[in-house]
PDB file of C-alpha atoms in Angstrom:
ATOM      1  CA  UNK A1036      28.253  70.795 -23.980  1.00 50.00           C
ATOM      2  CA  UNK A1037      27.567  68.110 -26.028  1.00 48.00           C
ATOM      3  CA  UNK A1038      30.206  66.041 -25.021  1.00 49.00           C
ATOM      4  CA  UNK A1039      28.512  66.925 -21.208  1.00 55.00           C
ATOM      5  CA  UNK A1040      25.385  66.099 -22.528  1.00 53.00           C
ATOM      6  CA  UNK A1041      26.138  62.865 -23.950  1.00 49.00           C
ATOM      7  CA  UNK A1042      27.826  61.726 -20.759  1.00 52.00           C
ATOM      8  CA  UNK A1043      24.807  62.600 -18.586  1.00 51.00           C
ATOM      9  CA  UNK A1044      22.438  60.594 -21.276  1.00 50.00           C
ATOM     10  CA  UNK A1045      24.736  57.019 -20.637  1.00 51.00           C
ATOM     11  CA  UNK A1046      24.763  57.571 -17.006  1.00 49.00           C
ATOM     12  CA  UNK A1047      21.088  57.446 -17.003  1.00 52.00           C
ATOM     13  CA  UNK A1048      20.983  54.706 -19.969  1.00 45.00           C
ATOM     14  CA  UNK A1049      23.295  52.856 -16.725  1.00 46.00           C
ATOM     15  CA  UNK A1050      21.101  53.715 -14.174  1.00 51.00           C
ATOM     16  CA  UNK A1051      18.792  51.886 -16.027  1.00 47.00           C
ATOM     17  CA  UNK A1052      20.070  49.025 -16.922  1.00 46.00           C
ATOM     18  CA  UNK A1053      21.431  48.822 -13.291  1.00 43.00           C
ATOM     19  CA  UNK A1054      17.801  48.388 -11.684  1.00 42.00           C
ATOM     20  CA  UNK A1055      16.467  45.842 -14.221  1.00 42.00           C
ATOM     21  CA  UNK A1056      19.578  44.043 -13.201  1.00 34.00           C
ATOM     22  CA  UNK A1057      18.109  44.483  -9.391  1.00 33.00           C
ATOM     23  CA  UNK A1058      14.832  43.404 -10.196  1.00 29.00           C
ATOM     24  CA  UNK A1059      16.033  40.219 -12.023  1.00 30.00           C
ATOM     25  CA  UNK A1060      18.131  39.593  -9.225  1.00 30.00           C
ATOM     26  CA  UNK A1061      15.569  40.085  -6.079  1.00 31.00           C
ATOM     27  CA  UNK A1062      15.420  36.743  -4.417  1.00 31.00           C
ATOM     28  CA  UNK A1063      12.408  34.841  -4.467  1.00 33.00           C
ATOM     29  CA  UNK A1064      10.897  32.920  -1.576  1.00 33.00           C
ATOM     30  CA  UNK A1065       7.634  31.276  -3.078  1.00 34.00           C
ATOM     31  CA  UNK A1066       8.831  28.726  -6.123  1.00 35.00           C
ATOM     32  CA  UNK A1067       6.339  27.625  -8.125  1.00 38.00           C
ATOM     33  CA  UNK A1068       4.108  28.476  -5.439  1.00 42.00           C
ATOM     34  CA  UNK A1069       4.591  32.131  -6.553  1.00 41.00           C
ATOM     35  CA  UNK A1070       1.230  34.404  -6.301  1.00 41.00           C
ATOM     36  CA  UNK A1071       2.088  36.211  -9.087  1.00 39.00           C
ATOM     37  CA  UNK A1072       2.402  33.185 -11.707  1.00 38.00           C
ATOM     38  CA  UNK A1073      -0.524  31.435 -13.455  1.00 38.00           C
ATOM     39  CA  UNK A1074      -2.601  28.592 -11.806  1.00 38.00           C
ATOM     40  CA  UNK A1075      -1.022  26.602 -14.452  1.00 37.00           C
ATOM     41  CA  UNK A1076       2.476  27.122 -13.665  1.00 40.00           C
ATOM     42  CA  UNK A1077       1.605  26.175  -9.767  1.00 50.00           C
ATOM     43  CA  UNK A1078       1.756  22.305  -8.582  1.00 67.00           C
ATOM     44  CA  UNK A1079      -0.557  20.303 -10.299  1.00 76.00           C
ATOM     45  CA  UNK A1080      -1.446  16.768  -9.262  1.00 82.00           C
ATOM     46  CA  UNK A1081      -0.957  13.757 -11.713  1.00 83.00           C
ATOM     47  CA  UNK A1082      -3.701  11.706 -10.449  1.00 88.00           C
ATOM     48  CA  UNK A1083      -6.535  12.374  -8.062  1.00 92.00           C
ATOM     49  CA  UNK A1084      -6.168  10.764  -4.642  1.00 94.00           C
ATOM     50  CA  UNK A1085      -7.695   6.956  -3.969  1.00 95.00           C
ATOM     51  CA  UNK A1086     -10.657   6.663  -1.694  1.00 95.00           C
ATOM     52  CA  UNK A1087     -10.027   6.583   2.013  1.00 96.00           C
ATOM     53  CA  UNK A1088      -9.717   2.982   3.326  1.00 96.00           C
ATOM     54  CA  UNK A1089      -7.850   1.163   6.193  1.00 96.00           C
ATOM     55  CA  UNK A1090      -8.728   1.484   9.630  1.00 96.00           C
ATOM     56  CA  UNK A1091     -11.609   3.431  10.403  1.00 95.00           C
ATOM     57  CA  UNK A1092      -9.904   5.278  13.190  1.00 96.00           C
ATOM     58  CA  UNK A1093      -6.995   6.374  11.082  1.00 96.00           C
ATOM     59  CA  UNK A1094     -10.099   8.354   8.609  1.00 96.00           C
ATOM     60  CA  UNK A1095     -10.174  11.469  11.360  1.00 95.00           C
ATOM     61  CA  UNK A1096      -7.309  12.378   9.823  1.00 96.00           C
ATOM     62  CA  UNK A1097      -8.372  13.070   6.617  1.00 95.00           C
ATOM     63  CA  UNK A1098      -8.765  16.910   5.770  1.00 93.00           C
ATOM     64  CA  UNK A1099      -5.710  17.554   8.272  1.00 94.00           C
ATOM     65  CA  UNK A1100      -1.898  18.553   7.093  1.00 94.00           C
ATOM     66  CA  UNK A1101       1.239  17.844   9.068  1.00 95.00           C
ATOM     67  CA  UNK A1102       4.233  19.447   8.409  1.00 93.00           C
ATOM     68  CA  UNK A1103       8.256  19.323   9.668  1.00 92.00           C
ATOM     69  CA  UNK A1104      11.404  21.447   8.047  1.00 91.00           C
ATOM     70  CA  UNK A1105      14.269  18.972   7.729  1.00 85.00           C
ATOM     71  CA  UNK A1106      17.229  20.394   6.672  1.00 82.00           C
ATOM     72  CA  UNK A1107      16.536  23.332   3.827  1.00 85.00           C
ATOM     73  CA  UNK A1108      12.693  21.473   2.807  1.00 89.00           C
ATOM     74  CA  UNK A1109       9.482  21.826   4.561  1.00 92.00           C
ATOM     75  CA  UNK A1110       7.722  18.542   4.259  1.00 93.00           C
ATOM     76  CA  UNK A1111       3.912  18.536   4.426  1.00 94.00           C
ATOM     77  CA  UNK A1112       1.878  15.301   4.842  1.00 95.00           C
ATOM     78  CA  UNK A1113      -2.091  14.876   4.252  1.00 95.00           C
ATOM     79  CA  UNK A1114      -3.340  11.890   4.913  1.00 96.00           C
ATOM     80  CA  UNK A1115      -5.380  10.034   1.945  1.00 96.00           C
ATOM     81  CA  UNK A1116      -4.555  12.765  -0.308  1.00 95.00           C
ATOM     82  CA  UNK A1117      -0.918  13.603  -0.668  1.00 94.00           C
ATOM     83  CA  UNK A1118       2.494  14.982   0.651  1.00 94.00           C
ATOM     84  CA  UNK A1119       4.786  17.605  -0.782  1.00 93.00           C
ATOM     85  CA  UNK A1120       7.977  19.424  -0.578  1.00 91.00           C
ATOM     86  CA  UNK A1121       9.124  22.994  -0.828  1.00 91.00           C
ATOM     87  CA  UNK A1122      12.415  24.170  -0.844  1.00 86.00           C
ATOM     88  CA  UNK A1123      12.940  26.802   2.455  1.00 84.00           C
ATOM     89  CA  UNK A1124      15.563  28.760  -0.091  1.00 76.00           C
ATOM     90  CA  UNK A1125      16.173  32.879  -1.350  1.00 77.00           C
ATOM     91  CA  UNK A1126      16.480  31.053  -4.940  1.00 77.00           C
ATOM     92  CA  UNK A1127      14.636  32.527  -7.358  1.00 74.00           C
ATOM     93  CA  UNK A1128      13.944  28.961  -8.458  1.00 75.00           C
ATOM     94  CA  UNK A1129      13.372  27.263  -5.171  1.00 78.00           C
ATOM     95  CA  UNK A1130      12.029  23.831  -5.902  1.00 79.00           C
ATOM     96  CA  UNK A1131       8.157  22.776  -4.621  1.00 85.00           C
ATOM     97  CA  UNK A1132       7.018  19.751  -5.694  1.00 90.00           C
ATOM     98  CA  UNK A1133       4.481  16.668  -4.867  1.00 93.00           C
ATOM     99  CA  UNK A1134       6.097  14.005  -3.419  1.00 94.00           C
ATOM    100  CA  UNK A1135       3.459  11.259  -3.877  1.00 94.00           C
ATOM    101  CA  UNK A1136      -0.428  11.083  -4.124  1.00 95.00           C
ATOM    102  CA  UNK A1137      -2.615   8.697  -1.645  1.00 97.00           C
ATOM    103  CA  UNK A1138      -2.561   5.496  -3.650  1.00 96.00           C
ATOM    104  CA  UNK A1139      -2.677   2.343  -1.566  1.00 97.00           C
ATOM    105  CA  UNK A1140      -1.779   0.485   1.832  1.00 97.00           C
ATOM    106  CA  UNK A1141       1.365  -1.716   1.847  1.00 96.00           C
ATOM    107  CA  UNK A1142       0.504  -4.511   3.689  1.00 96.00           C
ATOM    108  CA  UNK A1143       2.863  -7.335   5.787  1.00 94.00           C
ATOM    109  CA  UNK A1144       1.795  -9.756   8.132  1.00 93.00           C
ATOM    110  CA  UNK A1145      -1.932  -9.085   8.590  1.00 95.00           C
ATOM    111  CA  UNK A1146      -0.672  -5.461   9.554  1.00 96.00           C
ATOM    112  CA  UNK A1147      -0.950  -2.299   7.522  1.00 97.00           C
ATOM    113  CA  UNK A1148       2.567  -1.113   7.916  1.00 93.00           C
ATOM    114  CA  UNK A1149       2.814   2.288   5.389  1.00 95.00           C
ATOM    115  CA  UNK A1150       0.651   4.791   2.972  1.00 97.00           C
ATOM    116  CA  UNK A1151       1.999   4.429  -0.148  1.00 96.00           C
ATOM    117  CA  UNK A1152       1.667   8.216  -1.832  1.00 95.00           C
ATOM    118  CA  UNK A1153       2.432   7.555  -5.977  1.00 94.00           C
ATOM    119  CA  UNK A1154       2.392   9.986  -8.854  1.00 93.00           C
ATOM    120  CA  UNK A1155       4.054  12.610  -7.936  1.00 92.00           C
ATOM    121  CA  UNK A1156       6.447  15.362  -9.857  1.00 91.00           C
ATOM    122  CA  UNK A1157       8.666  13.828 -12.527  1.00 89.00           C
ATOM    123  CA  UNK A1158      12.425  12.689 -11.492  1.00 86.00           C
ATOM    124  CA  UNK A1159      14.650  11.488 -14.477  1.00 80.00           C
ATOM    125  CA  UNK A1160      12.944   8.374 -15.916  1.00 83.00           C
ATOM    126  CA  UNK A1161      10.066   8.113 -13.309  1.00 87.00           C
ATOM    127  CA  UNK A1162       8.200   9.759 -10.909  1.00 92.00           C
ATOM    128  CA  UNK A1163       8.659  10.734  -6.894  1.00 93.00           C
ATOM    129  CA  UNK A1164       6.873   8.317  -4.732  1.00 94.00           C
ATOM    130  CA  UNK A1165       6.763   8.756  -0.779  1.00 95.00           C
ATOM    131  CA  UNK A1166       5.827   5.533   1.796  1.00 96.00           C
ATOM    132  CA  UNK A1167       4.663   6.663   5.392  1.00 97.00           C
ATOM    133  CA  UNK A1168       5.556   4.613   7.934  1.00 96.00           C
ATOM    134  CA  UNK A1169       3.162   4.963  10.947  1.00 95.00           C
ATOM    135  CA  UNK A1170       4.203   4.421  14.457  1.00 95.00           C
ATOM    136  CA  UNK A1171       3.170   5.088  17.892  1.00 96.00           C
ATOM    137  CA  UNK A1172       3.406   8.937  19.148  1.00 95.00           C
ATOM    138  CA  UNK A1173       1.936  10.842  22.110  1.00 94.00           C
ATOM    139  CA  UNK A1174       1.179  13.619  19.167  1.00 94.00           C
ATOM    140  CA  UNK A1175       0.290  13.644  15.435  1.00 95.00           C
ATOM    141  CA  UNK A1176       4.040  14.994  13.801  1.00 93.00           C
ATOM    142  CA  UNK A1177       6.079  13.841  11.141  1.00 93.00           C
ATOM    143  CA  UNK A1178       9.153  12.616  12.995  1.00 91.00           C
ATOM    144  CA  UNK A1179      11.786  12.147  10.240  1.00 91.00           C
ATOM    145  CA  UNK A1180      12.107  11.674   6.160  1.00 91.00           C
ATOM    146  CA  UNK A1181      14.512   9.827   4.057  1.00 91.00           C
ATOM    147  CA  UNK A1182      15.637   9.371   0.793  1.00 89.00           C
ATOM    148  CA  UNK A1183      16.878   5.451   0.827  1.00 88.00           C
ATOM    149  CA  UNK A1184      16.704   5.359  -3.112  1.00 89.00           C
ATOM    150  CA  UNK A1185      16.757   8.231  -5.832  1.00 88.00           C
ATOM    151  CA  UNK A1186      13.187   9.464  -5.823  1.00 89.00           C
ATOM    152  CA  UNK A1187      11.515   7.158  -3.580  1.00 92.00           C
ATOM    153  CA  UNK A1188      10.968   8.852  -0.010  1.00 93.00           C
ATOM    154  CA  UNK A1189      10.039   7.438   3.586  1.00 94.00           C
ATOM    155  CA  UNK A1190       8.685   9.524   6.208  1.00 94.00           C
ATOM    156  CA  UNK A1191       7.294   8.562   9.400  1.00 96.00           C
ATOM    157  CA  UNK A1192       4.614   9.573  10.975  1.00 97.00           C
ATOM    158  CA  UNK A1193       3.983   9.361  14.766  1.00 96.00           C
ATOM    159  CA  UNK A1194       0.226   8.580  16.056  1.00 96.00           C
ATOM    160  CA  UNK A1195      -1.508   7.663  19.092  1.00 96.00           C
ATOM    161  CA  UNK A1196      -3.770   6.059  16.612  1.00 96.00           C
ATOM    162  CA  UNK A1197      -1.450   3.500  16.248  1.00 96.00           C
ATOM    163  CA  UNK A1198      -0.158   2.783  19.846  1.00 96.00           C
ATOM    164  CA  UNK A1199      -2.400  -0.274  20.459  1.00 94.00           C
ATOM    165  CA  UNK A1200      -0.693  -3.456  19.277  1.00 91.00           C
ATOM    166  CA  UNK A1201      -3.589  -4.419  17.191  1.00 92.00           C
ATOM    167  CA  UNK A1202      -4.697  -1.306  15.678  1.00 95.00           C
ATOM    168  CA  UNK A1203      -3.306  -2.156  12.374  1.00 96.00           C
ATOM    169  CA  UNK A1204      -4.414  -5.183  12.038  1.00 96.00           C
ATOM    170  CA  UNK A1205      -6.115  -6.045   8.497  1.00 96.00           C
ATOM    171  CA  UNK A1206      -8.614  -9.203   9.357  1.00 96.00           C
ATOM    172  CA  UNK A1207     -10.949  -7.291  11.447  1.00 95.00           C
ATOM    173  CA  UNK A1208     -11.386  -4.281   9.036  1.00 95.00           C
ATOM    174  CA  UNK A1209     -12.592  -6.924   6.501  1.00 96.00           C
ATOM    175  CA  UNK A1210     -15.838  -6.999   5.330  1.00 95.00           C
ATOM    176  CA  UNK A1211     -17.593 -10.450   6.606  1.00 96.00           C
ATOM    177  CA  UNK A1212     -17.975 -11.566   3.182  1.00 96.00           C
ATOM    178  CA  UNK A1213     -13.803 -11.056   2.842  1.00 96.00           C
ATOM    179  CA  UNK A1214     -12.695 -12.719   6.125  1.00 96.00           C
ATOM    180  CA  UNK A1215     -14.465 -15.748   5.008  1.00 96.00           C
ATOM    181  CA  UNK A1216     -12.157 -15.688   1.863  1.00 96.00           C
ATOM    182  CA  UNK A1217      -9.191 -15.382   3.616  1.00 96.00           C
ATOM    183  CA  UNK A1218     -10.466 -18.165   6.538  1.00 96.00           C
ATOM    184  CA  UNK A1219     -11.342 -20.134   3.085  1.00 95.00           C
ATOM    185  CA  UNK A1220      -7.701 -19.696   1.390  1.00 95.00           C
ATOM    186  CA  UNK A1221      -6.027 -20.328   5.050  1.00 94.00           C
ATOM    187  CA  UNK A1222      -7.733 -23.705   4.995  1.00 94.00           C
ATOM    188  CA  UNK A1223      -6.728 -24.441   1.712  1.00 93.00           C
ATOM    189  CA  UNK A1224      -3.171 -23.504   2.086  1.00 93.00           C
ATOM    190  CA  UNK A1225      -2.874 -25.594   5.606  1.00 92.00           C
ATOM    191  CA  UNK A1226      -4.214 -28.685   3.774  1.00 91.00           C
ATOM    192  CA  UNK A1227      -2.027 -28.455   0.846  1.00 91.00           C
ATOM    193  CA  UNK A1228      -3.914 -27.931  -2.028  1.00 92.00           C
ATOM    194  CA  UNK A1229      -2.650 -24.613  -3.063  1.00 92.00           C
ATOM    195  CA  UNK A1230       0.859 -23.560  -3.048  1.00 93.00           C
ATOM    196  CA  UNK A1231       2.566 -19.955  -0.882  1.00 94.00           C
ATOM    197  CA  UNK A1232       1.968 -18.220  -4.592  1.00 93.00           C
ATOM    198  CA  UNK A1233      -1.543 -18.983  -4.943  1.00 93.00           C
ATOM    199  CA  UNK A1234      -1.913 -18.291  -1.121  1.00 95.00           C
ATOM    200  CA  UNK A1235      -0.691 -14.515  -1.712  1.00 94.00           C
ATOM    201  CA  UNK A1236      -2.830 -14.341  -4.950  1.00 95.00           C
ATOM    202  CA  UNK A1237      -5.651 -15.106  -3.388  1.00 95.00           C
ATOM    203  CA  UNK A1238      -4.688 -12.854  -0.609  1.00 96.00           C
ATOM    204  CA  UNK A1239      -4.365 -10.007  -2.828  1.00 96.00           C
ATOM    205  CA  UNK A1240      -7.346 -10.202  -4.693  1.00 96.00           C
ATOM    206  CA  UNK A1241      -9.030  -9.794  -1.210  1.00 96.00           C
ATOM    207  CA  UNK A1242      -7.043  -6.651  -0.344  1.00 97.00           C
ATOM    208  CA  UNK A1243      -7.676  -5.268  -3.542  1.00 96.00           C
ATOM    209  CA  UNK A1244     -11.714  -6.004  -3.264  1.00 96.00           C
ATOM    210  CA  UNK A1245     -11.870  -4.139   0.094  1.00 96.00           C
ATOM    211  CA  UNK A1246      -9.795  -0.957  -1.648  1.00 95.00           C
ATOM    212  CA  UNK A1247      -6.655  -1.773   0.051  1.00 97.00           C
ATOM    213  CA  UNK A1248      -4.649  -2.165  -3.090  1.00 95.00           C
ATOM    214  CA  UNK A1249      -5.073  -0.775  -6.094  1.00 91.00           C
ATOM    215  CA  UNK A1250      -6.498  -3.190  -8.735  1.00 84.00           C
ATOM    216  CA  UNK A1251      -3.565  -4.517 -11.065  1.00 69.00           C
ATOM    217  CA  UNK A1252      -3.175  -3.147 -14.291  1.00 48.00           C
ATOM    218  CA  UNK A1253      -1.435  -5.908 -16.417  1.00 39.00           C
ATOM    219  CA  UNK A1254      -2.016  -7.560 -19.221  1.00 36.00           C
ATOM    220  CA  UNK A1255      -5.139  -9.249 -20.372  1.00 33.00           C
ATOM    221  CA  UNK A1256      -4.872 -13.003 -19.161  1.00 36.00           C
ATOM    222  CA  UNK A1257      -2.143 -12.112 -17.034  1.00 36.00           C
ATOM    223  CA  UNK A1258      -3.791 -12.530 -14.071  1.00 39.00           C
ATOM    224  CA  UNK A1259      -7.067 -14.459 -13.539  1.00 43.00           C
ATOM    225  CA  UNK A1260     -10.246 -12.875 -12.229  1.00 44.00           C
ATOM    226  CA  UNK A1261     -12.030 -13.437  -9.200  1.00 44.00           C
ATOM    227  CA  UNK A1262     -14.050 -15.878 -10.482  1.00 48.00           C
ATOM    228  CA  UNK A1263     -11.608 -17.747 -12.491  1.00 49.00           C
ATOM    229  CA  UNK A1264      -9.455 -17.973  -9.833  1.00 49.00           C
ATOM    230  CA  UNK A1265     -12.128 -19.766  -7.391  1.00 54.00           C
ATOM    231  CA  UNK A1266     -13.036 -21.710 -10.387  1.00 55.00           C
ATOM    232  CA  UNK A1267      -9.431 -23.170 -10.408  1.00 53.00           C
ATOM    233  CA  UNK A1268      -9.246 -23.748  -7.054  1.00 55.00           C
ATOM    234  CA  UNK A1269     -12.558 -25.891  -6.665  1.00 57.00           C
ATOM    235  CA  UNK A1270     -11.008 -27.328  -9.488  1.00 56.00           C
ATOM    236  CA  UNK A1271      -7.651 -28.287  -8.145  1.00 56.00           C
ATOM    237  CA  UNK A1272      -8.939 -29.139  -4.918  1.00 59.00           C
ATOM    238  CA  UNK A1273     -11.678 -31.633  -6.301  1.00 59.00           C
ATOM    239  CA  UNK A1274      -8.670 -33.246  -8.436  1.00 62.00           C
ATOM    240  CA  UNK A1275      -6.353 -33.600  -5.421  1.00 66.00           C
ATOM    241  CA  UNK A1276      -9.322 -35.355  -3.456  1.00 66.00           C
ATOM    242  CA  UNK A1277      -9.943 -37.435  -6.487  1.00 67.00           C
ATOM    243  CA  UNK A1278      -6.352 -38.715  -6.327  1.00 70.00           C
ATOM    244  CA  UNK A1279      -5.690 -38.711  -2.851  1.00 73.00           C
ATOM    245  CA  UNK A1280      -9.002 -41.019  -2.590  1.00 71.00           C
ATOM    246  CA  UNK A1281      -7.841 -43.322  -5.149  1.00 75.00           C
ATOM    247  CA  UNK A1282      -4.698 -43.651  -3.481  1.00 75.00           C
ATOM    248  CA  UNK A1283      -6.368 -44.168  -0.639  1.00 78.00           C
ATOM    249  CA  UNK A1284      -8.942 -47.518  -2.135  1.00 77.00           C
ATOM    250  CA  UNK A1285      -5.440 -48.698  -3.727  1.00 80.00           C
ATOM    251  CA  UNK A1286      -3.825 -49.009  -0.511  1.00 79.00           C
ATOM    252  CA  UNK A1287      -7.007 -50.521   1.380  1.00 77.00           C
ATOM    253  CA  UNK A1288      -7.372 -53.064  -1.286  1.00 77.00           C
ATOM    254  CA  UNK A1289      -3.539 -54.099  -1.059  1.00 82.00           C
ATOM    255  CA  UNK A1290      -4.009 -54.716   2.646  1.00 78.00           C
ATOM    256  CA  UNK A1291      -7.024 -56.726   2.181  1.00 80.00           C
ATOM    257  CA  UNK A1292      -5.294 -58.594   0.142  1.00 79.00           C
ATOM    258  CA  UNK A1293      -2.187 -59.551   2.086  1.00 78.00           C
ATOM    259  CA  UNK A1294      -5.023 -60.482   5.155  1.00 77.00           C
ATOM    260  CA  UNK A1295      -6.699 -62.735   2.944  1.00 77.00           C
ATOM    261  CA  UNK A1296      -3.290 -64.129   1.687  1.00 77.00           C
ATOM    262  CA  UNK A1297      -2.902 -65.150   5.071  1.00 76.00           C
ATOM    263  CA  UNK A1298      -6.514 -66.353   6.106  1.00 77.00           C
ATOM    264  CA  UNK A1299      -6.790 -62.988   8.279  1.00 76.00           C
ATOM    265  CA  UNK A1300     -10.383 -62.357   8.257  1.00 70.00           C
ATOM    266  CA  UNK A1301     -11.666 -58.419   7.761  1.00 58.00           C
ATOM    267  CA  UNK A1302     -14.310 -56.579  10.239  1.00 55.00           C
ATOM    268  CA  UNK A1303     -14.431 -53.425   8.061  1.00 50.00           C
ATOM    269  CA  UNK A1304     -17.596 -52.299   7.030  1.00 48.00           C
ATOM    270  CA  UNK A1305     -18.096 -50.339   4.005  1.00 45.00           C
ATOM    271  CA  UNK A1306     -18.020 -47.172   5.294  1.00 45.00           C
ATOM    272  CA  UNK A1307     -14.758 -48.125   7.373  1.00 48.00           C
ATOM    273  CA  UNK A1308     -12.941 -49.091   4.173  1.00 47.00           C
ATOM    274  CA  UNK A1309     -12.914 -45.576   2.203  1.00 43.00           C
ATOM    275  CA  UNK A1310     -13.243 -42.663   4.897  1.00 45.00           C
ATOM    276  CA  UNK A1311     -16.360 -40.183   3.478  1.00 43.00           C
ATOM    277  CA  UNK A1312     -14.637 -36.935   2.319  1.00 39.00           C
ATOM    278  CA  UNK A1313     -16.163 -34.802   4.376  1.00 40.00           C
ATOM    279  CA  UNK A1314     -15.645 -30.490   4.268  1.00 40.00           C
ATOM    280  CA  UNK A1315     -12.996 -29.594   6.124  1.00 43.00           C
ATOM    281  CA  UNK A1316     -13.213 -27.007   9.197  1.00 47.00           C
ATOM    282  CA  UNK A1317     -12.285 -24.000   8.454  1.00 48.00           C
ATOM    283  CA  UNK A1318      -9.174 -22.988  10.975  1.00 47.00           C
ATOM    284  CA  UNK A1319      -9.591 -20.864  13.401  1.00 50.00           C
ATOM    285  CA  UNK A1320      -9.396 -17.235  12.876  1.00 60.00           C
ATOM    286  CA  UNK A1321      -8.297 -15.795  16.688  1.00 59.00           C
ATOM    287  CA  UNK A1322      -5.243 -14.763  15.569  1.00 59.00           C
ATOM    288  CA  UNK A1323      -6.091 -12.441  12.962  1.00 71.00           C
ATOM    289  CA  UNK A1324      -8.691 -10.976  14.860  1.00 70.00           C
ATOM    290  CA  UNK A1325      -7.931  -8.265  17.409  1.00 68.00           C
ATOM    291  CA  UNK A1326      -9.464  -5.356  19.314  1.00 64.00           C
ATOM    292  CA  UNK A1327      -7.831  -1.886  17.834  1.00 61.00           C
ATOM    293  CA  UNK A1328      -8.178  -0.714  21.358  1.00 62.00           C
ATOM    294  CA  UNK A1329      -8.032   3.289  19.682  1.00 59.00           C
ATOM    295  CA  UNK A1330      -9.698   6.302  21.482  1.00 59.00           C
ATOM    296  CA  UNK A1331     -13.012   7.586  20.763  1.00 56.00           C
ATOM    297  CA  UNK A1332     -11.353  11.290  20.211  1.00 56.00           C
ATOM    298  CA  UNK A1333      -8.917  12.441  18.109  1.00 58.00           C
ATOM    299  CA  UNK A1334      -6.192  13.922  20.359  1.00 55.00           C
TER     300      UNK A1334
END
């Protein structure tokens, strides 16, 4: 009996054991977005999302969530705030993660080519960071993602928005104020008196000023202000005109002086003899502005 009775009391100590083992091993579809775990231990953003900028037709989208399953991860993308990943797995682990929050345009060319979404989840020594490529769609979809270096994603993301040939264009979203900075440092940079480097400087500072970048955060007197930086260039461009113009008397004065070494008389009046420096026109501007040509609706 005892003996009977002992046997009986470890088959049931089994049984037990047994369906822990079951519960442990019950697969698990959510991740971290599991109901049944703390807020805390859900996905929590690094950063807050940037303010909407860019095109205004491209802000209907904001508030609205796109998603596509590529191979085992559903990929969801929300424009001006941020994109994430979750693992479409039984683990009990199954990864879900941000992938990037809305940061800042990348801009080429007078063209907004790509949402840059920054900050995400942690991966080795940095963190995940996503760029969306927009391009022209019949429908709103994410159309396909990548993975061209460890961490760093690229999705794109099909639009009608986009479709027009100048609907990304960045001139004509400028403020007034703004385009005549740019039609300011495209003068300067035609007539030589600043170099490709301080051409993109200036360009950037502009970008940044109408929320398109995100305002450098380097050391102090690494970069010049604003203000410092128009400073220099009045600077540098009343220096070059001072030079150029004494160049200019130098060479006047040696031809006078070869005339008269020949008993050539000279007609020139005053004025004739050193050109006025006058302000120079400001090039035109057609071909960075454009009509977006975008629909009134969003599809």
């Amino acid at each position: 009996m005892v003996m009977g009775g002992f046997s009986l009391l470890w088959l049931h100590v089994l049984s037990i054991s047994a369906a822990k083992m079951k519960i442990v091993e019950e697969p698990n579809t959510y991740g971290l977005n599991n109901p049944f775990l703390s807020q805390v231990n859900r996905l929590q953003p690094k950063i807050n999302p940037a303010a909407i900028s860019g095109p205004p037709h491209l802000h209907r989208l904001a508030g609205k969530c796109f998603s596509m399953i590529e191979s085992s991860y559903k990929y969801e993308f929300c424009p001006f705030h941020n994109i994430t990943q979750h693992e479409q797995s039984f683990r009990w682990n199954a990864y879900s993660g941000i992938l990037g929050i809305w940061q800042e345009w990348e801009i080429e060319n007078n063209t907004f080519v790509g949402m840059w979404m920054k900050e995400g989840d942690s991966c080795a020594s940095r963190n995940r960071q996503t760029k969306v490529l927009l391009t022209c769609g019949t429908s709103h979809k994410l159309a396909h993602v990548s993975e061209p270096h460890t961490c760093i994603y690229w999705l794109t993301f099909e639009t009608p928005l986009v479709c027009h040939p100048q609907s990304l264009l960045v001139y004509p979203n400028l403020k007034e104020e703004l385009q005549r900075r740019w039609d300011q440092a495209e003068q300067s940079l035609h007539d030589g008196l600043i170099t490709q480097q301080g051409y993109r400087k200036l360009l950037r500072a502009i970008f940044e000023d109408a929320g398109y970048l995100k305002t450098g955060h380097l050391k102090t007197g690494q970069v010049k202000t604003e203000t410092e930086e128009q400073n220099h260039l009045q600077e540098e461009t009343l220096d070059r005109c001072t030079e150029e113009r004494n160049k200019l008397s130098a060479e006047v004065q040696r031809l006078k002086d070869i005339l008269k070494h020949h008993n050539i008389s000279t007609f020139l009046s005053a004025s004739e003899e050193t050109p006025a420096l006058t302000t120079p026109q400001i090039l035109g501007n057609k071909r960075r502005r454009g009509d977006p040509g975008v629909p009134n609706e969003l599809p």
